[in-house]
CSV table of C-alpha atoms and ligand atoms in Angstrom, one decimal:
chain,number,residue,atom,x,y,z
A,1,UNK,CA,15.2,-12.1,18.9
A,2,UNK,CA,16.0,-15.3,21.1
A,3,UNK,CA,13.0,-17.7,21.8
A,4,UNK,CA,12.5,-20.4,24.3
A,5,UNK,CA,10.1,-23.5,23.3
A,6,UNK,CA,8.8,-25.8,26.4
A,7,UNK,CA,5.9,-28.6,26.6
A,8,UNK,CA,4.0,-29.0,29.8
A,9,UNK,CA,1.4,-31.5,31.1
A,10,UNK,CA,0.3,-34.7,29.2
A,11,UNK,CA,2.4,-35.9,26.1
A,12,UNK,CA,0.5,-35.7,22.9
A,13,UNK,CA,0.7,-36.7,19.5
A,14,UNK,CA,1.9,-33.1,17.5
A,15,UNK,CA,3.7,-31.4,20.0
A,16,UNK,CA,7.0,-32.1,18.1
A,17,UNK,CA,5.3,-30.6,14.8
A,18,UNK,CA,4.4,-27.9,16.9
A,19,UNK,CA,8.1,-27.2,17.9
A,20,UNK,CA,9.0,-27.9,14.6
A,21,UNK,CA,6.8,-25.2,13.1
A,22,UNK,CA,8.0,-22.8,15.8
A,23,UNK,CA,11.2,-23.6,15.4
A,24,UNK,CA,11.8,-23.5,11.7
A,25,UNK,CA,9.8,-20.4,11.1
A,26,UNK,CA,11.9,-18.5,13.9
A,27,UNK,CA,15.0,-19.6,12.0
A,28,UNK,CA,14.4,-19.7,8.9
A,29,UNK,CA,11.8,-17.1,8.3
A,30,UNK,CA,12.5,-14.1,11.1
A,31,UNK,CA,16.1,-14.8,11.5
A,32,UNK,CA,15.3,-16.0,15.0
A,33,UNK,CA,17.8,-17.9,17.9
A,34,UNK,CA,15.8,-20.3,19.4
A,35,UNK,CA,16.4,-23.1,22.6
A,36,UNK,CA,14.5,-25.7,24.0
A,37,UNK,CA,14.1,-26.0,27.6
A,38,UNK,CA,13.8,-29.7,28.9
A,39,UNK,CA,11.0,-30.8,31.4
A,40,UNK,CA,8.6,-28.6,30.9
A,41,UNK,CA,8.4,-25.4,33.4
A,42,UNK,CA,11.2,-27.6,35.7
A,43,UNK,CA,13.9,-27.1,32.8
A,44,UNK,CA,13.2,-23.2,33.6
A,45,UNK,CA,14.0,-23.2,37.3
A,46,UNK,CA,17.4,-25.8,36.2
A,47,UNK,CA,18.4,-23.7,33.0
A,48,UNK,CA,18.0,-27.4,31.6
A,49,UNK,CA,17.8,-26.3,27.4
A,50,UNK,CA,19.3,-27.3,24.0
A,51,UNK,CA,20.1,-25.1,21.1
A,52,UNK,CA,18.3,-25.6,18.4
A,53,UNK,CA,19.2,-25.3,14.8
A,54,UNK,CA,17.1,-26.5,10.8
A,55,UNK,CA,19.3,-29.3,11.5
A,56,UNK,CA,18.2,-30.2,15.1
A,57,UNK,CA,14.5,-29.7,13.8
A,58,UNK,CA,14.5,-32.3,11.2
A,59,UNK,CA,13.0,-35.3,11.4
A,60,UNK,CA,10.5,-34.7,14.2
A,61,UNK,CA,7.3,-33.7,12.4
A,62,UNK,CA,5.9,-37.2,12.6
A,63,UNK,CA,7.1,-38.5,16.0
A,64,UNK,CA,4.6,-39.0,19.0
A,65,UNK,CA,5.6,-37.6,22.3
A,66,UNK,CA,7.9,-34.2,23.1
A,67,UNK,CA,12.1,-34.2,22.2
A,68,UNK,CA,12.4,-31.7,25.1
A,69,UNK,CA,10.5,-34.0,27.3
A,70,UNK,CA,7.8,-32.9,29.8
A,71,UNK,CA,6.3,-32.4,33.6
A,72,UNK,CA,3.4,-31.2,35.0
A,73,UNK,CA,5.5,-29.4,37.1
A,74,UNK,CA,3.6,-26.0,38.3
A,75,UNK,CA,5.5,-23.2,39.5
A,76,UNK,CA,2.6,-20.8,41.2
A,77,UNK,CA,1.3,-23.8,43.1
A,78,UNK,CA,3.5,-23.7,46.8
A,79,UNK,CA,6.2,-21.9,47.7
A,80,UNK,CA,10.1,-23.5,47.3
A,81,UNK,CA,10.4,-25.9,50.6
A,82,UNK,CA,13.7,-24.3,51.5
A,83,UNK,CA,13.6,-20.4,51.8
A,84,UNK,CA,11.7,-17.7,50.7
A,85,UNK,CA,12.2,-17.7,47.0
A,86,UNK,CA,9.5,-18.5,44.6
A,87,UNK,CA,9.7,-20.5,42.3
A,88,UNK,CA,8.3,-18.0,39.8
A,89,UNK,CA,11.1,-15.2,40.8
A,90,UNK,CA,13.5,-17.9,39.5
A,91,UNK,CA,12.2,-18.8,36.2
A,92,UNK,CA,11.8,-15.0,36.1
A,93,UNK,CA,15.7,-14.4,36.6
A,94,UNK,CA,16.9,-17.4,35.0
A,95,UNK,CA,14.4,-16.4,31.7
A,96,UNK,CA,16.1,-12.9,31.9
A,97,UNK,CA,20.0,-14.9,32.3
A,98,UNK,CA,18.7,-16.9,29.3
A,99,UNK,CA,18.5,-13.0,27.5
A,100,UNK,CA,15.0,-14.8,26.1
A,101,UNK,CA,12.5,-12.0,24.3
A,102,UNK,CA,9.9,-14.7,24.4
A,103,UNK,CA,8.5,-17.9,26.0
A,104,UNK,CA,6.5,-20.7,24.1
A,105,UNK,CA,4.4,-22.5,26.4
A,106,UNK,CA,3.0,-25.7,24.5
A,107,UNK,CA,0.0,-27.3,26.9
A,108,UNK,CA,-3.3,-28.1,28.4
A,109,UNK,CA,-5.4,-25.8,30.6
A,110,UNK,CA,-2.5,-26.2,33.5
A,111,UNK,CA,0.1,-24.8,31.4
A,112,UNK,CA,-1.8,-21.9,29.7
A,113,UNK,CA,-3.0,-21.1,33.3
A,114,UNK,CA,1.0,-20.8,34.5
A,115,UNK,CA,1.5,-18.8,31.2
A,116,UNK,CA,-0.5,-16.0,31.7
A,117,UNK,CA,0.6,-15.9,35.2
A,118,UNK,CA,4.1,-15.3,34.2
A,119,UNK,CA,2.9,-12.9,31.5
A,120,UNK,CA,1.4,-11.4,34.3
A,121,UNK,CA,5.1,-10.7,36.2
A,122,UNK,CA,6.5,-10.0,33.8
A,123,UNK,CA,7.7,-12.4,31.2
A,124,UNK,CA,6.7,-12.1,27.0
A,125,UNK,CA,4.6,-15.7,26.7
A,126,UNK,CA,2.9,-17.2,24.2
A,127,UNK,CA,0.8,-20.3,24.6
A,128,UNK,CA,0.0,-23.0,22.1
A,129,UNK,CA,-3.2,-25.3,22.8
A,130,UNK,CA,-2.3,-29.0,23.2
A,131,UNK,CA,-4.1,-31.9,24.8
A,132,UNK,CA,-5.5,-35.1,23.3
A,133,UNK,CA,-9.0,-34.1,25.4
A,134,UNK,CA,-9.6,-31.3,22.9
A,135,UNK,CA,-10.9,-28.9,26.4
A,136,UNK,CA,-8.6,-26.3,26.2
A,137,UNK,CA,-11.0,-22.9,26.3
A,138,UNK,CA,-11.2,-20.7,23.4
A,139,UNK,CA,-9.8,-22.7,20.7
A,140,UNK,CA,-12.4,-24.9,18.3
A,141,UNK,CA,-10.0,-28.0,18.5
A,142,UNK,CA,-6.5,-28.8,19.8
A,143,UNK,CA,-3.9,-31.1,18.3
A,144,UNK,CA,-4.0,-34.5,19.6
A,145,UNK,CA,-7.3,-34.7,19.9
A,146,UNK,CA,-7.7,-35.9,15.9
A,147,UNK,CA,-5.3,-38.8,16.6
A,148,UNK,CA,-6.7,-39.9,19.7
A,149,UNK,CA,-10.2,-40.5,18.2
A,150,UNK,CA,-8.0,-41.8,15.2
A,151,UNK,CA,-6.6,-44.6,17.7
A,152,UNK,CA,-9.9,-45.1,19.6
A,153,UNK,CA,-12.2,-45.1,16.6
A,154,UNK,CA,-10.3,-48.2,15.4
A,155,UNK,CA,-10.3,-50.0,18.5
A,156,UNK,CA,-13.8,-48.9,18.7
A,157,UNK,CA,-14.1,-51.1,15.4
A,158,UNK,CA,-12.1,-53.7,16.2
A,159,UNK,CA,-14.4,-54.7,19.3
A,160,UNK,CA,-16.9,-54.7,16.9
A,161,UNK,CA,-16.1,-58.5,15.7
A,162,UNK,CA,-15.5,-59.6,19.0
A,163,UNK,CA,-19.4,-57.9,20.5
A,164,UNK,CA,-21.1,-59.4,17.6
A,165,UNK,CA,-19.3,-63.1,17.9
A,166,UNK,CA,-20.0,-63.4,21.6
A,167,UNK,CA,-23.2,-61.7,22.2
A,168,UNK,CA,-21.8,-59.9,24.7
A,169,UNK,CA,-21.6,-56.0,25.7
A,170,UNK,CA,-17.8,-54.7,25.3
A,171,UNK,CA,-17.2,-51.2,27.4
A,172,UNK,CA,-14.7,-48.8,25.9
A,173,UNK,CA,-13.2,-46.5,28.1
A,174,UNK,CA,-11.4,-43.9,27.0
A,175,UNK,CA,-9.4,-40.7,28.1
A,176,UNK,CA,-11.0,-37.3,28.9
A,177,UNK,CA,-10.2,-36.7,32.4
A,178,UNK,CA,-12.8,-33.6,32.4
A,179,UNK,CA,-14.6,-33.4,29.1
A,180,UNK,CA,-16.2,-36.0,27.1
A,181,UNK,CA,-15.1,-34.9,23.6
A,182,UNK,CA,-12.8,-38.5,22.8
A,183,UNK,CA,-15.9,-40.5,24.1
A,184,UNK,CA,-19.1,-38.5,22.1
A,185,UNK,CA,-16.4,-38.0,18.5
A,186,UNK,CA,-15.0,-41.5,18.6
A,187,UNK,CA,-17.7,-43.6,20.1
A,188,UNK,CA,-20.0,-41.4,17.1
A,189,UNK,CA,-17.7,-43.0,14.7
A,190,UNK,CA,-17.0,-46.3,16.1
A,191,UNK,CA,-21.0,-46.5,15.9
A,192,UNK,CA,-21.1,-46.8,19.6
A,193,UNK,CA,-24.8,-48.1,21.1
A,194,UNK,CA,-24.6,-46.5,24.7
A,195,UNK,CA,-21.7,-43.0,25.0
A,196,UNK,CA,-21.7,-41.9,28.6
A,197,UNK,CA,-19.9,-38.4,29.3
A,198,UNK,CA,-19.0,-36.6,32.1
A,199,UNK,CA,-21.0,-33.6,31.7
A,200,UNK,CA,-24.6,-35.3,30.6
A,201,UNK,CA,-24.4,-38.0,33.7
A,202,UNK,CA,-25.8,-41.2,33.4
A,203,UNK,CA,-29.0,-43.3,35.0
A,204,UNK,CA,-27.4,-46.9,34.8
A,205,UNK,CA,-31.0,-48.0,34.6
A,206,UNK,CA,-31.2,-46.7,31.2
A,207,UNK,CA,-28.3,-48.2,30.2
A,208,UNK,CA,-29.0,-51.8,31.3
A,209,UNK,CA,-32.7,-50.9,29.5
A,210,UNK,CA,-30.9,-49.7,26.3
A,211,UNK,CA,-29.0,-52.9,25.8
A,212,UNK,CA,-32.0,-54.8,26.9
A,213,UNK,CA,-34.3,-53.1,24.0
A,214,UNK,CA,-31.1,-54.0,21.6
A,215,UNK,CA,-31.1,-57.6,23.0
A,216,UNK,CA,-35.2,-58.0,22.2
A,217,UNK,CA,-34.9,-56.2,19.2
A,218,UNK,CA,-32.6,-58.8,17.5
A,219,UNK,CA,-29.2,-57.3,18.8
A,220,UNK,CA,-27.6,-59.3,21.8
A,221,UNK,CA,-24.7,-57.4,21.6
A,222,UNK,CA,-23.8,-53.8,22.5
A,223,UNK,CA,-20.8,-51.4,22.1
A,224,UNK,CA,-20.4,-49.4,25.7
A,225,UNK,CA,-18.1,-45.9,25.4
A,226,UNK,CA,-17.4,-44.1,28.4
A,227,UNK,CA,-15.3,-41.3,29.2
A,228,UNK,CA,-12.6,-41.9,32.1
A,229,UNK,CA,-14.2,-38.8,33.7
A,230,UNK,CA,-18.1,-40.2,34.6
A,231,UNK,CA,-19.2,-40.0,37.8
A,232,UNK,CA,-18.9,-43.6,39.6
A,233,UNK,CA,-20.2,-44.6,43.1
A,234,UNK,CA,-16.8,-44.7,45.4
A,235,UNK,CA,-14.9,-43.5,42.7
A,236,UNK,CA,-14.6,-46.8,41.0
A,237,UNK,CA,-12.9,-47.0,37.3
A,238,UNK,CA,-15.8,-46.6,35.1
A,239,UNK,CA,-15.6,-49.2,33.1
A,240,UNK,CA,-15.2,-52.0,35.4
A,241,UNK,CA,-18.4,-50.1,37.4
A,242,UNK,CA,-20.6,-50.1,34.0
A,243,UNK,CA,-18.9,-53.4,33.2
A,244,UNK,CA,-20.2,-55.5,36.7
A,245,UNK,CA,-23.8,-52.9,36.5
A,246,UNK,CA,-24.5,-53.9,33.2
A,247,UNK,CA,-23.7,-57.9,33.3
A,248,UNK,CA,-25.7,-58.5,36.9
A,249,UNK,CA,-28.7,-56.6,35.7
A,250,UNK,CA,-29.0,-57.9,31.8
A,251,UNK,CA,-27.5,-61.4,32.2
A,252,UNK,CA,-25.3,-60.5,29.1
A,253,UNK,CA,-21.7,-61.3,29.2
A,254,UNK,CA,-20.0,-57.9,29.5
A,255,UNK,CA,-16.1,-57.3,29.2
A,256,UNK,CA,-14.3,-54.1,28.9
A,257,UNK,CA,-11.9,-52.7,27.8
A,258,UNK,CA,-9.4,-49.4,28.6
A,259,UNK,CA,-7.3,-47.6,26.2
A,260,UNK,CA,-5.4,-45.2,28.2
A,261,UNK,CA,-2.2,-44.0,26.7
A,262,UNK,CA,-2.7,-45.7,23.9
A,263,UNK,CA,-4.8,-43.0,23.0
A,264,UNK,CA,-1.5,-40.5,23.4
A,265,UNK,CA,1.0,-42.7,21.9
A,266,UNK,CA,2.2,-42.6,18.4
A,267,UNK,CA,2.9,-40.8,15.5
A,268,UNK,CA,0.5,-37.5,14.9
A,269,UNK,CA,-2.0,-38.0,12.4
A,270,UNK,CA,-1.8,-35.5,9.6
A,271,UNK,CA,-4.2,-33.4,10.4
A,272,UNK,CA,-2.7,-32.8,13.6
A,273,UNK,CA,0.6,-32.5,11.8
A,274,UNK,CA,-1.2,-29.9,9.9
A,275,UNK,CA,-2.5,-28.2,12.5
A,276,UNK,CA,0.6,-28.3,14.7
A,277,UNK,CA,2.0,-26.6,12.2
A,278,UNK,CA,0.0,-23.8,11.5
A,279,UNK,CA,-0.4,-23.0,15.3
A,280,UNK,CA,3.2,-23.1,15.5
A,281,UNK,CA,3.6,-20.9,12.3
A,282,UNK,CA,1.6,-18.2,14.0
A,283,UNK,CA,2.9,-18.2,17.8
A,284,UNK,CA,6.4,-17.6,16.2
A,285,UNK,CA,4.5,-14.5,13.9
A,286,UNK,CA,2.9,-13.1,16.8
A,287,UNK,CA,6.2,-12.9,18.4
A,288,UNK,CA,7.9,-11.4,15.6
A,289,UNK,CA,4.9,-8.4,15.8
A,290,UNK,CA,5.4,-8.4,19.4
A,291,UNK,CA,2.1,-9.0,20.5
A,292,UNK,CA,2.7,-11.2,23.6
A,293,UNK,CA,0.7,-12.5,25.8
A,294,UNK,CA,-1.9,-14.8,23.7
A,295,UNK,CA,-2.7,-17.7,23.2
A,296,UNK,CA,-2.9,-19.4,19.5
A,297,UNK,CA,-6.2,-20.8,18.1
A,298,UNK,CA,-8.6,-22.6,15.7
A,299,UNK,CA,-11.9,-20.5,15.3
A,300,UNK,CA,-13.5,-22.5,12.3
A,301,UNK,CA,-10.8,-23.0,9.8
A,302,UNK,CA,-8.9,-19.6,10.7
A,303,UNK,CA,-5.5,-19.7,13.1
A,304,UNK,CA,-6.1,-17.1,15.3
A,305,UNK,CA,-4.9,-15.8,19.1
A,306,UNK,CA,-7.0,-14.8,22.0
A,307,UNK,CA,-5.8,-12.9,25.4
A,308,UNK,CA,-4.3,-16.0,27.8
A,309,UNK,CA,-6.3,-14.3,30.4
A,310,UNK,CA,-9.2,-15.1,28.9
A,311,UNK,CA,-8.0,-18.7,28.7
A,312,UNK,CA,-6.6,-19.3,31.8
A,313,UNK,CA,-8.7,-21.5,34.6
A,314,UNK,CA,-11.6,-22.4,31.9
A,315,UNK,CA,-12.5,-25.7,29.9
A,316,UNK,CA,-14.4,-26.0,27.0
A,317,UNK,CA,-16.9,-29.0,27.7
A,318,UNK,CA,-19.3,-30.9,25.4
A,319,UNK,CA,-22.7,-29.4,25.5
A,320,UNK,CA,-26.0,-31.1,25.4
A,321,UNK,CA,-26.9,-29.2,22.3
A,322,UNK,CA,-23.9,-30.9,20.4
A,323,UNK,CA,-25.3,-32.1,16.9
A,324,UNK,CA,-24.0,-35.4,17.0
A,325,UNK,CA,-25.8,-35.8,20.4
A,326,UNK,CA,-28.8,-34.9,19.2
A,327,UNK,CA,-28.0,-36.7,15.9
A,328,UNK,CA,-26.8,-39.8,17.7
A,329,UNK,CA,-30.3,-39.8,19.8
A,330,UNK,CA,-32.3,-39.5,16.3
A,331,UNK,CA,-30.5,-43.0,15.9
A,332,UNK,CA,-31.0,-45.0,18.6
A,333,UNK,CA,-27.8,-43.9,20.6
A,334,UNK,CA,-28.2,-43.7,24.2
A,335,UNK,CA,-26.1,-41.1,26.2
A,336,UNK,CA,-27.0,-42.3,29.7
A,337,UNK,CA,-30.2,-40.5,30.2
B,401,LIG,O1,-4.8,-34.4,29.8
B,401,LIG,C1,-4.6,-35.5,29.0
B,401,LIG,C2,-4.7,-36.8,29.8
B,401,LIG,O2,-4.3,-37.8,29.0
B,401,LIG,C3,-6.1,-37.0,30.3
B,401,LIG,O3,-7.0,-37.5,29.3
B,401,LIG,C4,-5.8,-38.1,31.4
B,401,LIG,O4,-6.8,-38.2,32.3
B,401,LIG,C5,-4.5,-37.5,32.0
B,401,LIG,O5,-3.8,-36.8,30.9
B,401,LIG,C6,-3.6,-38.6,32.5
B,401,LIG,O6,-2.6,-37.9,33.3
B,401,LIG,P1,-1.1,-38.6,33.5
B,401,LIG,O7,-0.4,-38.6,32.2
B,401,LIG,O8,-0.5,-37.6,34.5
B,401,LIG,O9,-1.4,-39.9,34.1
C-alpha cells in the first residue's frame, strides 16, 4: 500500500512524532511506501510531496513544528477563481495520479472537517487529532496540548516573583481561540487567583472584587489567566481589556502579559511524544485493516478511532462541571462569576 502523510491548520508541538510514528510503522512494520505532501491540503492540489524512507524519518521525534510544513488552506470552502473545477475534484485526481490507497490528515477541527469530506467523495482518509487547544471532538486529549500548558505553567510561575515583588496584578493570556482548556489546566497549575474562559463568561465586577478581597486579606497581588477567546466589549485583546478594567477600578498596578506562540513553539514534551506516537501507530494499523474513514483517539488511557463524521464541525469545550473548576472554587479561585 502507498500512503500520503499531511499537517493542516496551527503548527504544534508532536506533529513530527506523529509522522514519525506513521511513517516508520508503515515501513517498517506493514511494508508500506509512504510520501509526504508539503503545505498541508495546498501540496495536494500542487502534487508538492517528498518520499519518505527510516532514513528521512530519523531525527524528527523531538522537533517542534511540521518537516512537510503547513496551511490552513481549505479545499470545500469556494470554488477555484478561474473555471469550474473544484478544488476537491483535483486533490481527488491528483490523490488517484499519486496511486495513494490512503490519506493521513494530521489537524484541528478544520482539517478533520475537510477529511471526512473527502472520505465522503471518495478518497480512503484517516485523521489524527492535533491542536495545542486540546478541542478537537471525540478524543479525551490531543497532542500539543501537554506542552503548551508545560510552556505556560512555567511562565505562569515565573510571574509569580515579579506579582509578589510589586504588589501588582500580572494577566496571563494564553491561547485557546474557542475553548478554555490551556487557561483552566495551566492557570490550575500555575496556582492562578482569577481563570476566566470562554465558555463560563465573566462579570469584571467580580474580578476587580476578587482581587480586592485578596488585597484586604493580606495578598496585594494577584495572578490573572485568561483565555484569548473571552468575550471583550469591541473585541478588544483580553488582556489589555482585563488589564486597564482591573487597574482603574482596584488602584493596583496591573501589567500583562501574552504568550501566544510561544505556547506552540518548541520541542514536544514527552508525553506528547508519547502520545504522538501511539496515535500514529494506530492510524497506520487502521490502514493496514482497511478501515478508513476514522479518526484516531484517546478515550482514558486506550488509543482508539471514531467515525470522522461524528467528528467533523464539533468542539469539545470545558464544562462547568470540570473538577478542577469546582476544585479550584473550593480554594478560593475565581472563574469570572
Ligand atoms: O488552533 C491553535 C491556535 O494556536 C489557536 O490557539 C490560536 O487562536 C490560533 O491557532 C492562531 O492561528 P494562527 O496560527 O493562524 O495565527
Amino acid at each position: 500500500m502507498k500512503i500520503g502523510i499531511l499537517s493542516s491548520g496551527g503548527d504544534c508541538p508532536g506533529i513530527n512524532a506523529t509522522i514519525r510514528g506513521v511513517g516508520k510503522t508503515a515501513i517498517m512494520h506493514y511494508g508500506m511506501d509512504v510520501i509526504g505532501i508539503h503545505s498541508g491540503f495546498i501540496g495536494l492540489l500542487n502534487k508538492d510531496i517528498q518520499t519518505f524512507d527510516e532514513r528521512s524519518l530519523s531525527g524528527i521525534l523531538n522537533l517542534g513544528g511540521t518537516i512537510l510544513g503547513t496551511s490552513r488552506e481549505k479545499p470545500f470552502r469556494k470554488l477555484l477563481a478561474s473555471g469550474d473545477t473544484e478544488k476537491p475534484q483535483i486533490i481527488k485526481q491528483n490523490y488517484e495520479e499519486l496511486g495513494l490507497d490512503c490519506l493521513v490528515c494530521i489537524g484541528g477541527n478544520g482539517t478533520q472537517k475537510t477529511a471526512n469530506l473527502l472520505a465522503r467523495l471518495g478518497l480512503n482518509v484517516i485523521g489524527v487529532p492535533k491542536t495545542i487547544d486540546n478541542d478537537v471532538w471525540g478524543t479525551d486529549i490531543t497532542f500539543g496540548f501537554d506542552t503548551a500548558v508545560n510552556i505556560a505553567t512555567e511562565s505562569i510561575d515565573r510571574l509569580h516573583s515579579t506579582a509578589s515583588s510589586h504588589k501588582r496584578v500580572m494577566v496571563v493570556e494564553v491561547m485557546g481561540h474557542h475553548a478554555g482548556w490551556i487557561a483552566l489546566y495551566a492557570g490550575m497549575a500555575g496556582g492562578a487567583d482569577v481563570i476566566l474562559l470562554p465558555e463560563l463568561g465573566y462579570d469584571i465586577n467580580k474580578v476587580n472584587e476578587a482581587i480586592l478581597n485578596r488585597a484586604h486579606r493580606g495578598k496585594p497581588y494577584s495572578i490573572v489567566v485568561v483565555a484569548e477567546g473571552i468575550d471583550t466589549p469591541d473585541k478588544k485583546r483580553p488582556s489589555d481589556y482585563i488589564t486597564k478594567e482591573i487597574e482603574a477600578v482596584t488602584g493596583i498596578e496591573t501589567r500583562d502579559t501574552v504568550l501566544g506562540y510561544t505556547q506552540r513553539g518548541g520541542n514536544p514534551s514527552p508525553f506528547d511524544r508519547n502520545l504522538a506516537t501511539r496515535l500514529g501507530g494506530h492510524a497506520t494499523e487502521l490502514i493496514a485493516n482497511r478501515q478508513f474513514g476514522r479518526m484516531v483517539c484517546m478515550k482514558g488511557a486506550s488509543v482508539g478511532s471514531i467515525p470522522l463524521s461524528e467528528v467533523a464541525g464539533k468542539l469539545k469545550l470545558v464544562t462547568p462541571e470540570h473538577d478542577l473548576i469546582i476544585q479550584g472554587k473550593r480554594m478560593g479561585v475565581t472563574f469570572g462569576k
